[in-house]
mmCIF file of C-alpha atoms (C1' of nucleotides) in Angstrom:
data_model
loop_
_atom_site.group_PDB
_atom_site.id
_atom_site.type_symbol
_atom_site.label_atom_id
_atom_site.label_comp_id
_atom_site.label_asym_id
_atom_site.label_seq_id
_atom_site.Cartn_x
_atom_site.Cartn_y
_atom_site.Cartn_z
ATOM 1 C CA MET H 1 -2.759 -21.936 140.255
ATOM 2 C CA LYS H 2 -4.007 -18.155 139.837
ATOM 3 C CA GLU H 3 -3.193 -17.695 136.733
ATOM 4 C CA ARG H 4 -0.576 -15.420 137.139
ATOM 5 C CA LEU H 5 1.271 -14.345 133.677
ATOM 6 C CA THR H 6 4.944 -15.938 134.399
ATOM 7 C CA ILE H 7 7.363 -14.995 131.325
ATOM 8 C CA GLY H 8 6.702 -18.624 129.804
ATOM 9 C CA LYS H 9 2.980 -17.886 129.557
ATOM 10 C CA LEU H 10 4.067 -14.268 128.307
ATOM 11 C CA ALA H 11 6.421 -15.916 126.146
ATOM 12 C CA LYS H 12 3.951 -18.297 124.264
ATOM 13 C CA ALA H 13 1.013 -15.381 124.557
ATOM 14 C CA SER H 14 2.973 -13.075 122.609
ATOM 15 C CA GLY H 15 4.872 -15.082 119.927
ATOM 16 C CA VAL H 16 8.292 -15.126 121.086
ATOM 17 C CA ASN H 17 11.042 -17.189 123.086
ATOM 18 C CA VAL H 18 11.343 -17.051 126.884
ATOM 19 C CA GLU H 19 15.228 -15.673 126.087
ATOM 20 C CA THR H 20 13.996 -13.114 124.766
ATOM 21 C CA ILE H 21 12.295 -11.806 126.858
ATOM 22 C CA ARG H 22 14.618 -12.012 128.950
ATOM 23 C CA PHE H 23 17.306 -10.127 126.642
ATOM 24 C CA TYR H 24 14.760 -7.555 126.176
ATOM 25 C CA GLU H 25 15.031 -7.474 130.252
ATOM 26 C CA ARG H 26 18.294 -7.371 129.752
ATOM 27 C CA LYS H 27 18.815 -4.325 127.425
ATOM 28 C CA GLY H 28 16.418 -2.240 129.234
ATOM 29 C CA ILE H 29 13.571 -2.900 126.603
ATOM 30 C CA LEU H 30 11.132 -4.583 128.801
ATOM 31 C CA LYS H 31 10.776 -3.233 132.533
ATOM 32 C CA GLN H 32 11.752 -6.124 134.487
ATOM 33 C CA PRO H 33 8.049 -6.612 136.975
ATOM 34 C CA ASN H 34 7.705 -6.543 140.613
ATOM 35 C CA LYS H 35 8.640 -10.101 141.985
ATOM 36 C CA GLN H 36 6.326 -11.388 144.097
ATOM 37 C CA GLY H 37 8.729 -13.998 145.536
ATOM 38 C CA ALA H 38 11.263 -15.619 143.395
ATOM 39 C CA PHE H 39 9.632 -15.062 140.179
ATOM 40 C CA ARG H 40 8.206 -13.010 137.661
ATOM 41 C CA TYR H 41 4.308 -12.458 136.815
ATOM 42 C CA TYR H 42 3.602 -9.913 134.686
ATOM 43 C CA PRO H 43 0.560 -7.431 133.623
ATOM 44 C CA GLU H 44 -1.268 -8.693 130.824
ATOM 45 C CA GLU H 45 -0.126 -5.749 128.947
ATOM 46 C CA TYR H 46 3.541 -6.882 128.290
ATOM 47 C CA ILE H 47 1.958 -8.868 125.913
ATOM 48 C CA THR H 48 0.762 -5.916 123.680
ATOM 49 C CA ARG H 49 4.398 -4.263 124.769
ATOM 50 C CA ILE H 50 6.220 -7.184 122.912
ATOM 51 C CA HIS H 51 3.529 -6.747 119.896
ATOM 52 C CA PHE H 52 4.298 -3.481 119.561
ATOM 53 C CA ILE H 53 8.323 -3.829 119.562
ATOM 54 C CA LYS H 54 7.589 -6.724 117.225
ATOM 55 C CA ARG H 55 5.544 -4.293 115.133
ATOM 56 C CA SER H 56 8.441 -1.837 115.608
ATOM 57 C CA GLN H 57 10.982 -4.390 114.278
ATOM 58 C CA GLU H 58 8.987 -5.039 111.224
ATOM 59 C CA LEU H 59 8.805 -1.539 110.532
ATOM 60 C CA GLY H 60 12.434 -1.052 110.578
ATOM 61 C CA PHE H 61 13.524 0.144 114.103
ATOM 62 C CA THR H 62 16.030 -1.092 115.380
ATOM 63 C CA LEU H 63 15.706 -2.175 118.986
ATOM 64 C CA LYS H 64 17.409 0.472 120.128
ATOM 65 C CA GLU H 65 15.175 3.170 118.618
ATOM 66 C CA THR H 66 12.155 0.997 119.779
ATOM 67 C CA GLN H 67 13.643 1.980 123.364
ATOM 68 C CA SER H 68 13.219 5.300 122.725
ATOM 69 C CA LEU H 69 10.428 5.200 120.775
ATOM 70 C CA LEU H 70 9.147 3.338 124.532
ATOM 71 C CA ASP H 71 10.731 5.866 126.178
ATOM 72 C CA LEU H 72 9.168 8.554 125.129
ATOM 73 C CA LYS H 73 5.590 7.086 125.199
ATOM 74 C CA ILE H 74 6.695 6.959 129.181
ATOM 75 C CA LYS H 75 7.867 10.069 129.148
ATOM 76 C CA ASN H 76 4.796 12.663 129.475
ATOM 77 C CA GLN H 77 6.911 15.874 128.384
ATOM 78 C CA SER H 78 6.812 14.228 124.819
ATOM 79 C CA LYS H 79 5.120 15.798 122.399
ATOM 80 C CA CYS H 80 3.443 13.910 119.359
ATOM 81 C CA GLY H 81 5.470 15.918 117.106
ATOM 82 C CA ASP H 82 8.305 13.588 118.433
ATOM 83 C CA ILE H 83 7.159 10.129 117.023
ATOM 84 C CA LEU H 84 6.567 11.753 113.466
ATOM 85 C CA ALA H 85 9.837 12.947 113.406
ATOM 86 C CA ARG H 86 11.200 9.363 114.496
ATOM 87 C CA THR H 87 8.803 8.187 111.854
ATOM 88 C CA GLU H 88 9.745 10.416 108.968
ATOM 89 C CA GLU H 89 13.510 10.107 109.856
ATOM 90 C CA LYS H 90 13.013 6.367 108.891
ATOM 91 C CA ILE H 91 11.006 7.119 105.994
ATOM 92 C CA GLU H 92 14.012 9.052 104.747
ATOM 93 C CA GLU H 93 16.636 6.025 105.599
ATOM 94 C CA ILE H 94 14.693 3.664 104.255
ATOM 95 C CA ASN H 95 14.439 5.736 100.812
ATOM 96 C CA GLN H 96 18.490 5.508 101.233
ATOM 97 C CA LYS H 97 18.220 1.686 101.580
ATOM 98 C CA ILE H 98 16.032 1.459 98.681
ATOM 99 C CA LYS H 99 18.141 3.747 96.248
ATOM 100 C CA ASP H 100 21.061 2.194 97.141
ATOM 101 C CA LEU H 101 19.797 -1.717 96.816
ATOM 102 C CA LYS H 102 17.888 -0.075 93.148
ATOM 103 C CA ASN H 103 22.492 0.435 92.364
ATOM 104 C CA MET H 104 23.274 -2.711 93.215
ATOM 105 C CA LYS H 105 20.407 -4.556 91.215
ATOM 106 C CA LYS H 106 21.553 -1.743 87.802
ATOM 107 C CA SER H 107 24.720 -2.446 88.213
ATOM 108 C CA LEU H 108 24.464 -6.527 88.187
ATOM 109 C CA GLU H 109 22.043 -6.482 85.738
ATOM 110 C CA GLY H 110 24.930 -4.637 83.881
ATOM 111 C CA LEU H 111 26.625 -7.717 84.454
ATOM 112 C CA ALA H 112 23.985 -10.140 83.780
ATOM 113 C CA ASN H 113 23.771 -8.751 79.978
ATOM 114 C CA CYS H 114 27.743 -8.705 79.917
ATOM 115 C CA CYS H 115 27.117 -13.031 79.345
ATOM 116 C CA GLU H 116 26.244 -13.953 76.189
ATOM 117 C CA ASP H 117 26.986 -17.657 76.795
ATOM 118 C CA ARG H 118 26.394 -20.070 80.097
ATOM 119 C CA SER H 119 29.109 -22.712 79.101
ATOM 120 C CA LEU H 120 31.664 -20.867 78.307
ATOM 121 C CA PRO H 121 34.856 -21.802 81.036
ATOM 122 C CA ILE H 122 34.676 -19.344 83.865
ATOM 123 C CA SER H 123 38.296 -18.505 82.743
ATOM 124 C CA GLU H 124 36.266 -16.818 79.598
ATOM 125 C CA CYS H 125 34.154 -15.091 81.694
ATOM 126 C CA PRO H 126 32.893 -11.587 80.749
ATOM 127 C CA ILE H 127 30.951 -11.036 84.018
ATOM 128 C CA LEU H 128 33.926 -11.287 86.491
ATOM 129 C CA ASP H 129 36.021 -8.617 83.945
ATOM 130 C CA CYS H 130 32.869 -7.002 84.333
ATOM 131 C CA PHE H 131 32.773 -6.798 87.832
ATOM 132 C CA MET H 132 35.704 -4.659 88.626
ATOM 133 C CA ILE H 133 33.951 -1.780 86.453
ATOM 134 C CA ARG H 134 31.890 0.857 88.457
ATOM 135 C CA LYS H 135 29.393 2.517 86.476
ATOM 136 C CA GLU H 136 29.582 6.221 86.330
ATOM 137 C CA SER H 137 26.517 7.762 87.790
ATOM 138 C CA MET X 23 64.356 -2.543 100.661
ATOM 139 C CA LYS X 24 63.431 -5.195 97.970
ATOM 140 C CA GLU X 25 60.222 -3.294 97.764
ATOM 141 C CA ARG X 26 58.128 -6.251 98.523
ATOM 142 C CA LEU X 27 54.097 -5.921 99.229
ATOM 143 C CA THR X 28 54.489 -6.514 103.257
ATOM 144 C CA ILE X 29 51.258 -7.324 104.905
ATOM 145 C CA GLY X 30 50.603 -3.197 105.748
ATOM 146 C CA LYS X 31 51.573 -1.871 102.210
ATOM 147 C CA LEU X 32 49.341 -4.561 100.604
ATOM 148 C CA ALA X 33 46.622 -2.898 102.683
ATOM 149 C CA LYS X 34 47.165 0.655 102.195
ATOM 150 C CA ALA X 35 47.784 -0.366 98.091
ATOM 151 C CA SER X 36 43.847 -1.784 98.767
ATOM 152 C CA GLY X 37 42.669 0.894 101.292
ATOM 153 C CA VAL X 38 41.910 -1.689 104.004
ATOM 154 C CA ASN X 39 42.825 -2.235 107.467
ATOM 155 C CA VAL X 40 46.246 -4.764 108.348
ATOM 156 C CA GLU X 41 43.259 -6.449 110.394
ATOM 157 C CA THR X 42 41.431 -7.055 107.803
ATOM 158 C CA ILE X 43 43.661 -8.829 105.587
ATOM 159 C CA ARG X 44 44.295 -11.173 108.678
ATOM 160 C CA PHE X 45 40.182 -11.406 109.075
ATOM 161 C CA TYR X 46 40.227 -12.624 105.375
ATOM 162 C CA GLU X 47 42.974 -14.908 105.939
ATOM 163 C CA ARG X 48 41.717 -16.527 108.798
ATOM 164 C CA LYS X 49 38.394 -16.980 107.022
ATOM 165 C CA GLY X 50 39.912 -18.559 104.362
ATOM 166 C CA ILE X 51 38.816 -15.506 102.022
ATOM 167 C CA LEU X 52 42.811 -14.666 100.864
ATOM 168 C CA LYS X 53 45.338 -17.404 100.523
ATOM 169 C CA GLN X 54 48.213 -16.491 103.264
ATOM 170 C CA PRO X 55 50.851 -16.369 100.204
ATOM 171 C CA ASN X 56 53.732 -18.309 100.787
ATOM 172 C CA LYS X 57 56.034 -16.774 103.250
ATOM 173 C CA GLN X 58 59.670 -16.278 102.376
ATOM 174 C CA GLY X 59 61.269 -15.911 105.944
ATOM 175 C CA ALA X 60 59.255 -14.960 108.859
ATOM 176 C CA PHE X 61 56.804 -12.371 106.936
ATOM 177 C CA ARG X 62 54.192 -12.935 104.368
ATOM 178 C CA TYR X 63 55.336 -11.536 101.146
ATOM 179 C CA TYR X 64 52.340 -11.117 98.468
ATOM 180 C CA PRO X 65 52.473 -10.845 94.680
ATOM 181 C CA GLU X 66 50.653 -7.460 93.238
ATOM 182 C CA GLU X 67 47.460 -8.982 92.302
ATOM 183 C CA TYR X 68 46.549 -9.144 95.563
ATOM 184 C CA ILE X 69 45.455 -5.836 95.796
ATOM 185 C CA THR X 70 43.102 -6.935 92.459
ATOM 186 C CA ARG X 71 41.642 -9.726 94.690
ATOM 187 C CA ILE X 72 41.371 -7.034 97.742
ATOM 188 C CA HIS X 73 39.040 -4.586 95.436
ATOM 189 C CA PHE X 74 37.376 -8.013 93.629
ATOM 190 C CA ILE X 75 35.892 -8.607 97.045
ATOM 191 C CA LYS X 76 35.043 -5.117 98.400
ATOM 192 C CA ARG X 77 33.215 -4.488 94.761
ATOM 193 C CA SER X 78 31.383 -8.192 95.026
ATOM 194 C CA GLN X 79 29.864 -6.610 98.885
ATOM 195 C CA GLU X 80 29.296 -3.174 97.047
ATOM 196 C CA LEU X 81 27.053 -5.682 95.040
ATOM 197 C CA GLY X 82 25.355 -6.516 98.161
ATOM 198 C CA PHE X 83 26.965 -10.232 98.245
ATOM 199 C CA THR X 84 28.016 -11.480 101.969
ATOM 200 C CA LEU X 85 31.684 -12.343 102.406
ATOM 201 C CA LYS X 86 30.440 -16.141 101.915
ATOM 202 C CA GLU X 87 29.187 -15.394 99.249
ATOM 203 C CA THR X 88 32.322 -13.269 97.362
ATOM 204 C CA GLN X 89 34.773 -16.929 98.671
ATOM 205 C CA SER X 90 32.085 -18.797 96.552
ATOM 206 C CA LEU X 91 32.368 -16.924 93.785
ATOM 207 C CA LEU X 92 36.544 -16.578 94.081
ATOM 208 C CA ASP X 93 36.050 -20.663 94.513
ATOM 209 C CA LEU X 94 33.936 -20.983 91.299
ATOM 210 C CA LYS X 95 36.733 -18.385 89.562
ATOM 211 C CA ILE X 96 39.645 -20.674 90.716
ATOM 212 C CA LYS X 97 38.074 -24.313 89.911
ATOM 213 C CA ASN X 98 38.382 -24.405 85.674
ATOM 214 C CA GLN X 99 35.751 -27.656 85.604
ATOM 215 C CA SER X 100 33.189 -23.906 86.478
ATOM 216 C CA LYS X 101 31.328 -22.020 83.673
ATOM 217 C CA CYS X 102 29.688 -18.630 83.183
ATOM 218 C CA GLY X 103 26.468 -19.779 83.821
ATOM 219 C CA ASP X 104 27.188 -20.544 87.537
ATOM 220 C CA ILE X 105 28.679 -17.140 87.851
ATOM 221 C CA LEU X 106 25.213 -15.667 85.772
ATOM 222 C CA ALA X 107 23.263 -18.228 87.897
ATOM 223 C CA ARG X 108 24.616 -15.697 91.376
ATOM 224 C CA THR X 109 23.991 -12.699 89.723
ATOM 225 C CA GLU X 110 20.495 -13.300 89.242
ATOM 226 C CA GLU X 111 20.080 -15.071 92.709
ATOM 227 C CA LYS X 112 21.605 -11.713 94.347
ATOM 228 C CA ILE X 113 19.461 -9.435 91.553
ATOM 229 C CA GLU X 114 16.080 -11.854 92.997
ATOM 230 C CA GLU X 115 17.214 -11.011 96.909
ATOM 231 C CA ILE X 116 17.243 -7.735 96.513
ATOM 232 C CA ASN X 117 14.338 -6.833 94.546
ATOM 233 C CA GLN X 118 12.833 -9.222 97.564
ATOM 234 C CA LYS X 119 14.424 -6.486 100.143
ATOM 235 C CA ILE X 120 13.469 -3.203 97.664
ATOM 236 C CA LYS X 121 9.887 -4.760 97.839
ATOM 237 C CA ASP X 122 10.199 -5.301 102.003
ATOM 238 C CA LEU X 123 11.271 -2.029 102.273
ATOM 239 C CA LYS X 124 8.486 -0.173 100.581
ATOM 240 C CA ASN X 125 5.943 -1.840 102.322
ATOM 241 C CA MET X 126 7.643 -0.653 105.852
ATOM 242 C CA LYS X 127 7.846 2.419 104.306
ATOM 243 C CA LYS X 128 3.887 2.226 103.202
ATOM 244 C CA SER X 129 3.301 1.522 106.531
ATOM 245 C CA LEU X 130 5.531 4.310 107.868
ATOM 246 C CA GLU X 131 3.670 7.182 105.570
ATOM 247 C CA GLY X 132 0.244 5.672 106.995
ATOM 248 C CA LEU X 133 1.409 6.598 110.205
ATOM 249 C CA ALA X 134 2.969 9.541 109.584
ATOM 250 C CA ASN X 135 -0.786 10.660 108.100
ATOM 251 C CA CYS X 136 -2.991 9.897 111.980
ATOM 252 C CA CYS X 137 -0.538 12.579 112.889
ATOM 253 C CA GLU X 138 -2.827 15.530 112.712
ATOM 254 C CA ASP X 139 -1.396 18.339 115.116
ATOM 255 C CA ARG X 140 2.020 17.810 116.468
ATOM 256 C CA SER X 141 1.936 19.480 119.456
ATOM 257 C CA LEU X 142 -0.335 16.894 121.324
ATOM 258 C CA PRO X 143 0.847 14.649 124.396
ATOM 259 C CA ILE X 144 1.667 11.795 123.597
ATOM 260 C CA SER X 145 -0.988 10.173 125.381
ATOM 261 C CA GLU X 146 -3.061 11.205 122.721
ATOM 262 C CA CYS X 147 -0.806 10.478 120.079
ATOM 263 C CA PRO X 148 -2.930 8.711 116.902
ATOM 264 C CA ILE X 149 0.804 7.300 115.568
ATOM 265 C CA LEU X 150 0.822 5.036 118.203
ATOM 266 C CA ASP X 151 -2.680 4.438 118.298
ATOM 267 C CA CYS X 152 -2.266 3.479 114.358
ATOM 268 C CA PHE X 153 1.454 1.638 115.344
ATOM 269 C CA MET X 154 -0.398 -1.667 116.052
ATOM 270 C CA ILE X 155 -2.714 -1.802 113.010
ATOM 271 C CA ARG X 156 -2.152 -4.058 110.011
ATOM 272 C CA LYS X 157 -2.345 -3.137 106.762
ATOM 273 C CA GLU X 158 -4.958 -5.744 105.288
ATOM 274 C CA SER X 159 -2.528 -6.081 101.914
ATOM 275 C "C1'" DT N 7 5.769 -34.721 150.852
ATOM 276 C "C1'" DT N 8 7.558 -35.885 146.750
ATOM 277 C "C1'" DT N 9 7.898 -34.799 141.856
ATOM 278 C "C1'" DG N 10 8.385 -32.463 137.412
ATOM 279 C "C1'" DA N 11 7.279 -28.657 135.163
ATOM 280 C "C1'" DC N 12 8.654 -24.242 134.900
ATOM 281 C "C1'" DT N 13 12.125 -19.977 136.593
ATOM 282 C "C1'" DC N 14 16.417 -17.336 138.150
ATOM 283 C "C1'" DC N 15 20.476 -16.708 137.045
ATOM 284 C "C1'" DG N 16 24.798 -16.024 134.407
ATOM 285 C "C1'" DT N 17 27.745 -17.313 130.334
ATOM 286 C "C1'" DA N 18 28.314 -18.757 126.054
ATOM 287 C "C1'" DC N 19 27.614 -18.978 121.593
ATOM 288 C "C1'" DT N 20 25.004 -18.253 116.942
ATOM 289 C "C1'" DA N 21 25.776 -15.374 112.550
ATOM 290 C "C1'" DT N 22 27.975 -10.417 110.562
ATOM 291 C "C1'" DA N 23 32.226 -7.846 109.335
ATOM 292 C "C1'" DG N 24 35.187 -6.614 111.095
ATOM 293 C "C1'" DT N 25 38.606 -3.575 114.814
ATOM 294 C "C1'" DA N 26 41.928 -3.392 119.175
ATOM 295 C "C1'" DC N 27 45.032 -4.324 121.122
ATOM 296 C "C1'" DA N 28 48.817 -7.105 124.052
ATOM 297 C "C1'" DT N 29 53.215 -9.494 123.699
ATOM 298 C "C1'" DG N 30 56.796 -11.465 121.248
ATOM 299 C "C1'" DG N 31 60.079 -11.435 116.733
ATOM 300 C "C1'" DT N 32 62.394 -9.147 112.615
ATOM 301 C "C1'" DG N 33 63.451 -5.856 109.284
ATOM 302 C "C1'" DT N 34 66.302 -2.790 107.595
ATOM 303 C "C1'" DA N 35 68.246 2.778 108.109
ATOM 304 C "C1'" DG N 36 71.285 4.866 110.108
ATOM 305 C "C1'" DC R 25 74.826 -3.296 115.995
ATOM 306 C "C1'" DT R 26 70.879 -0.397 118.429
ATOM 307 C "C1'" DA R 27 66.551 1.355 117.566
ATOM 308 C "C1'" DC R 28 62.195 1.695 115.339
ATOM 309 C "C1'" DA R 29 58.934 0.904 112.703
ATOM 310 C "C1'" DC R 30 56.423 -3.297 110.834
ATOM 311 C "C1'" DC R 31 54.941 -7.668 111.320
ATOM 312 C "C1'" DA R 32 53.015 -12.321 113.515
ATOM 313 C "C1'" DT R 33 49.514 -14.723 116.644
ATOM 314 C "C1'" DG R 34 46.266 -15.088 119.524
ATOM 315 C "C1'" DT R 35 42.706 -13.197 121.636
ATOM 316 C "C1'" DA R 36 38.881 -10.023 122.994
ATOM 317 C "C1'" DC R 37 36.140 -6.748 121.894
ATOM 318 C "C1'" DT R 38 32.689 -3.442 118.748
ATOM 319 C "C1'" DA R 39 27.302 -3.790 117.399
ATOM 320 C "C1'" DT R 40 23.164 -6.194 116.417
ATOM 321 C "C1'" DA R 41 19.053 -9.426 117.214
ATOM 322 C "C1'" DG R 42 18.954 -12.832 119.678
ATOM 323 C "C1'" DT R 43 19.926 -18.879 120.919
ATOM 324 C "C1'" DA R 44 21.149 -22.253 124.442
ATOM 325 C "C1'" DC R 45 22.185 -23.933 127.832
ATOM 326 C "C1'" DG R 46 24.216 -25.864 133.208
ATOM 327 C "C1'" DG R 47 23.484 -25.686 137.459
ATOM 328 C "C1'" DA R 48 20.320 -24.411 141.433
ATOM 329 C "C1'" DG R 49 16.127 -23.055 143.161
ATOM 330 C "C1'" DT R 50 10.347 -22.845 143.074
ATOM 331 C "C1'" DC R 51 5.652 -23.764 142.497
ATOM 332 C "C1'" DA R 52 1.854 -26.318 142.265
ATOM 333 C "C1'" DA R 53 -0.572 -30.484 141.503
ATOM 334 C "C1'" DA R 54 -0.922 -35.031 143.407
#
DNA sequence: TTTGACTCCGTACTATAGTACATGGTGTAG
DNA sequence: CTACACCATGTACTATAGTACGGAGTCAAA
């Protein structure tokens, strides 16, 4: 055993499923390494690459966006500003999502306040009556 | 023409796609009405039902959750408190999502601040270097 | 050399929320 | 009565992010 990084060892080392790595390769997010013989043997840096993908997802980037981030990283014409732009777009997207969720929350709280007696039969539940009424915000 | 509400008219009246109504019926979210002849003819209240579903989605409920809301509405043992409980759970869920998004945002802003010169080649982009560093929050 | 663990590949399946389409049947207006 | 718009049904497809699995091939240790 020459301690080569097979897909199973890479998976264990980077904390993902073997199938996930194969999935990323199919999607073009990870490049298939040159095979020596029949198996894939990965350079060590693939561990970092997978961590990068996972971190990117934690930050709210989709796999597609992660791929484009990685593509930028590879192209040597890319400027640092390209990455910054992606980051700022994502911040804006997240701001919008937060706004949407806050609106939902406000509406739900309004509904919850409609309920004065939890033991009322559902036929007289004011929440369901309030349900269709939209706030004029 | 007896002005009966066929699926196409229901779709138009409630602002969804014909296929969507059929999809809801397959999922059990809408009950298929008794057919007179070969076609479905819907009572008028189906328009309200579809509006209810759509409103429920706007409030962050999934179709499955919407279905259980509608099920509660039908069962006459249900109490108003059941609906309130669902509403409060959903508020908690949304609070958690907002928290997660705010964490993402904070991290992304941290990354954006790493960038001092947009014209730097990507190989020297500090954002990508910062990427893997997690805040100890 | 044999065995057992691992790998390869393709395909199918999960969840969520629909959309699209082909084929054939129906209902009604002219 | 015929034409055309609409309906019924089933299946396949979209996006997102994987997971699961069957059957065949391979690598390495004993």
